[in-house]
PDB file of C-alpha atoms in Angstrom:
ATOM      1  CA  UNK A  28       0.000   0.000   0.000  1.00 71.00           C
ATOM      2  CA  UNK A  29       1.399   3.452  -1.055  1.00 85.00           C
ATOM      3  CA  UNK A  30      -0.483   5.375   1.758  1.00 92.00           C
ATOM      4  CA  UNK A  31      -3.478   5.979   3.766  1.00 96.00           C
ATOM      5  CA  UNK A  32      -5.215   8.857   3.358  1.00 96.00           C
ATOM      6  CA  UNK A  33      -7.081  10.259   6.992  1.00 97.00           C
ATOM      7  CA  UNK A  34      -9.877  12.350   6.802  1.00 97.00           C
ATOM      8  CA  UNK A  35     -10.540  14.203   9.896  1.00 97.00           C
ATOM      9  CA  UNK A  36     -12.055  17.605  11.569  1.00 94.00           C
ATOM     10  CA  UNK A  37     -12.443  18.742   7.278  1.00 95.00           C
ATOM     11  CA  UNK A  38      -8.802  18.045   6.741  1.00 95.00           C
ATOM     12  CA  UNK A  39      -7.014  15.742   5.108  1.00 96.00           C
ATOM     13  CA  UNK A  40      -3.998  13.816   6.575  1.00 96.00           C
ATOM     14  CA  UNK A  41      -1.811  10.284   5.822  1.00 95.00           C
ATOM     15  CA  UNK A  42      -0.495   7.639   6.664  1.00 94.00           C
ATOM     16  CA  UNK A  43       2.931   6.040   5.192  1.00 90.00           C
ATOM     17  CA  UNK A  44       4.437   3.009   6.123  1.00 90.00           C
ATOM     18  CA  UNK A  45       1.138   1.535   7.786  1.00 93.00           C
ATOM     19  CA  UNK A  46      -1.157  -1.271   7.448  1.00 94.00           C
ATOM     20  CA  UNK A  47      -4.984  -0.784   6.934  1.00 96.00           C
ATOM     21  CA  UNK A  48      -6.049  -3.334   9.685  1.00 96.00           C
ATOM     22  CA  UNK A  49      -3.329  -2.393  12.009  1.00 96.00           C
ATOM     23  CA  UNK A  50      -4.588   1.514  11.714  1.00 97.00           C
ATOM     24  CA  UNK A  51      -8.045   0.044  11.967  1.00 96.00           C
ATOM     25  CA  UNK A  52      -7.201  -1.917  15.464  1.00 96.00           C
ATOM     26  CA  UNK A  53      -5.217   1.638  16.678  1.00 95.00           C
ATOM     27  CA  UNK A  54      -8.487   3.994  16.157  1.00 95.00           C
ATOM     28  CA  UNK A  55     -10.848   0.833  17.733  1.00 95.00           C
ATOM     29  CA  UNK A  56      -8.657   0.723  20.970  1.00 94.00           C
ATOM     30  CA  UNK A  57      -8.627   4.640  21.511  1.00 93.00           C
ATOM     31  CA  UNK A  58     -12.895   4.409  21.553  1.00 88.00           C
ATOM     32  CA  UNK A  59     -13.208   3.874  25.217  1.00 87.00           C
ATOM     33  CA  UNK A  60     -10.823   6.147  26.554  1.00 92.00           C
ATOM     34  CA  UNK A  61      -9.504   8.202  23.849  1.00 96.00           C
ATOM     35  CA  UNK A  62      -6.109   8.313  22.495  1.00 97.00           C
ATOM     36  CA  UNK A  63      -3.705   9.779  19.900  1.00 97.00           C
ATOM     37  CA  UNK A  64      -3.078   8.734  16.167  1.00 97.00           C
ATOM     38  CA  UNK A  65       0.233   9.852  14.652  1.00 96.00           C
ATOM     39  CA  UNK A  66      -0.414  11.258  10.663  1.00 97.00           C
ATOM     40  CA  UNK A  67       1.228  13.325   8.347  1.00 96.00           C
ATOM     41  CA  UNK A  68       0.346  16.918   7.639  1.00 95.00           C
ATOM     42  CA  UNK A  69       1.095  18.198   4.112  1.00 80.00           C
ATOM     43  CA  UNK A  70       2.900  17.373   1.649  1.00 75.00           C
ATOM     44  CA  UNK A  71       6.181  16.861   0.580  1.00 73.00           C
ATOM     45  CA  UNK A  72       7.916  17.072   3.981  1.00 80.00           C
ATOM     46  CA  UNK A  73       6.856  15.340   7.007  1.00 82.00           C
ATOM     47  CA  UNK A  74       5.057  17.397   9.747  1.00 92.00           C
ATOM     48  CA  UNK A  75       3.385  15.022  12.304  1.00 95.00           C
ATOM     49  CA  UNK A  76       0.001  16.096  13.292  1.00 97.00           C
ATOM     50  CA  UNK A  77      -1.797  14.485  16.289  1.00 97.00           C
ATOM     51  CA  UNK A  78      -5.734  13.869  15.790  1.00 97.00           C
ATOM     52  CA  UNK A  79      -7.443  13.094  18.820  1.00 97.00           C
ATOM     53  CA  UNK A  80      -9.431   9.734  18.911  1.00 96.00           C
ATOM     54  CA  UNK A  81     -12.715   8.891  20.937  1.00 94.00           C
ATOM     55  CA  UNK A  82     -15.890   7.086  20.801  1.00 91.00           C
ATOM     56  CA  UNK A  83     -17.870   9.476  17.938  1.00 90.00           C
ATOM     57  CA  UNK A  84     -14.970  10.678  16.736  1.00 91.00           C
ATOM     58  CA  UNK A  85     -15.635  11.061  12.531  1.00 95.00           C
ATOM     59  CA  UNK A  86     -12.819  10.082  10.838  1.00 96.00           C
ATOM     60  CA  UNK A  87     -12.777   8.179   6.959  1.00 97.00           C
ATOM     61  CA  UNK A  88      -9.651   6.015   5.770  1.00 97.00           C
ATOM     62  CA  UNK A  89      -8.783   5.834   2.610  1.00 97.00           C
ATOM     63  CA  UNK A  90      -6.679   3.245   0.937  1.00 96.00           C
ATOM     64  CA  UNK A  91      -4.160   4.227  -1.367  1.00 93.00           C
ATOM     65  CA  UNK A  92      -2.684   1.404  -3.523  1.00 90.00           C
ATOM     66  CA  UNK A  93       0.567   1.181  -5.177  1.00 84.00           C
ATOM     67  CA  UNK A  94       0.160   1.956  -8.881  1.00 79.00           C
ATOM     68  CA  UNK A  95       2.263  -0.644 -11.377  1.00 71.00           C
ATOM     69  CA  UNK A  96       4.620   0.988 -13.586  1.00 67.00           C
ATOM     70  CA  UNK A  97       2.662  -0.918 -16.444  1.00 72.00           C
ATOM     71  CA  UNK A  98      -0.663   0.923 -14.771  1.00 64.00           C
ATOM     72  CA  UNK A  99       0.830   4.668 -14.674  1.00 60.00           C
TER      73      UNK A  99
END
């Protein structure tokens, strides 16, 4: 997977480097109590960006696949 795109608060955010179902489980666990998730802001150069996480929290993920060079 090439990325994750996080959609959150009206903004959009990523995630590099990450599994679907392991960003999936992160977000689930943070329900009860609340919690952080770690993104990307921008792009080009990395600026972390901490959303806040909680049960009613909106937030959409958004696969992005790796495109094959016979595909682009």
């Amino acid at each position: 997977m090439k990325r994750i795109d996080v959609h959150y608060g009206g903004h959009l955010y990523s995630l590099g480097g990450r599994e679907l179902a392991d960003v999936q489980a992160e977000i689930a666990a943070c329900h009860d109590t609340g919690g952080w998730l770690l993104v990307n802001d921008g792009e080009g150069a990395r600026r972390d960006a901490y959303l806040w996480l909680t049960r009613g929290t909106p937030i959409a993920l958004v696969p992005i696949p790796e495109v094959p060079p016979e595909d682009a």
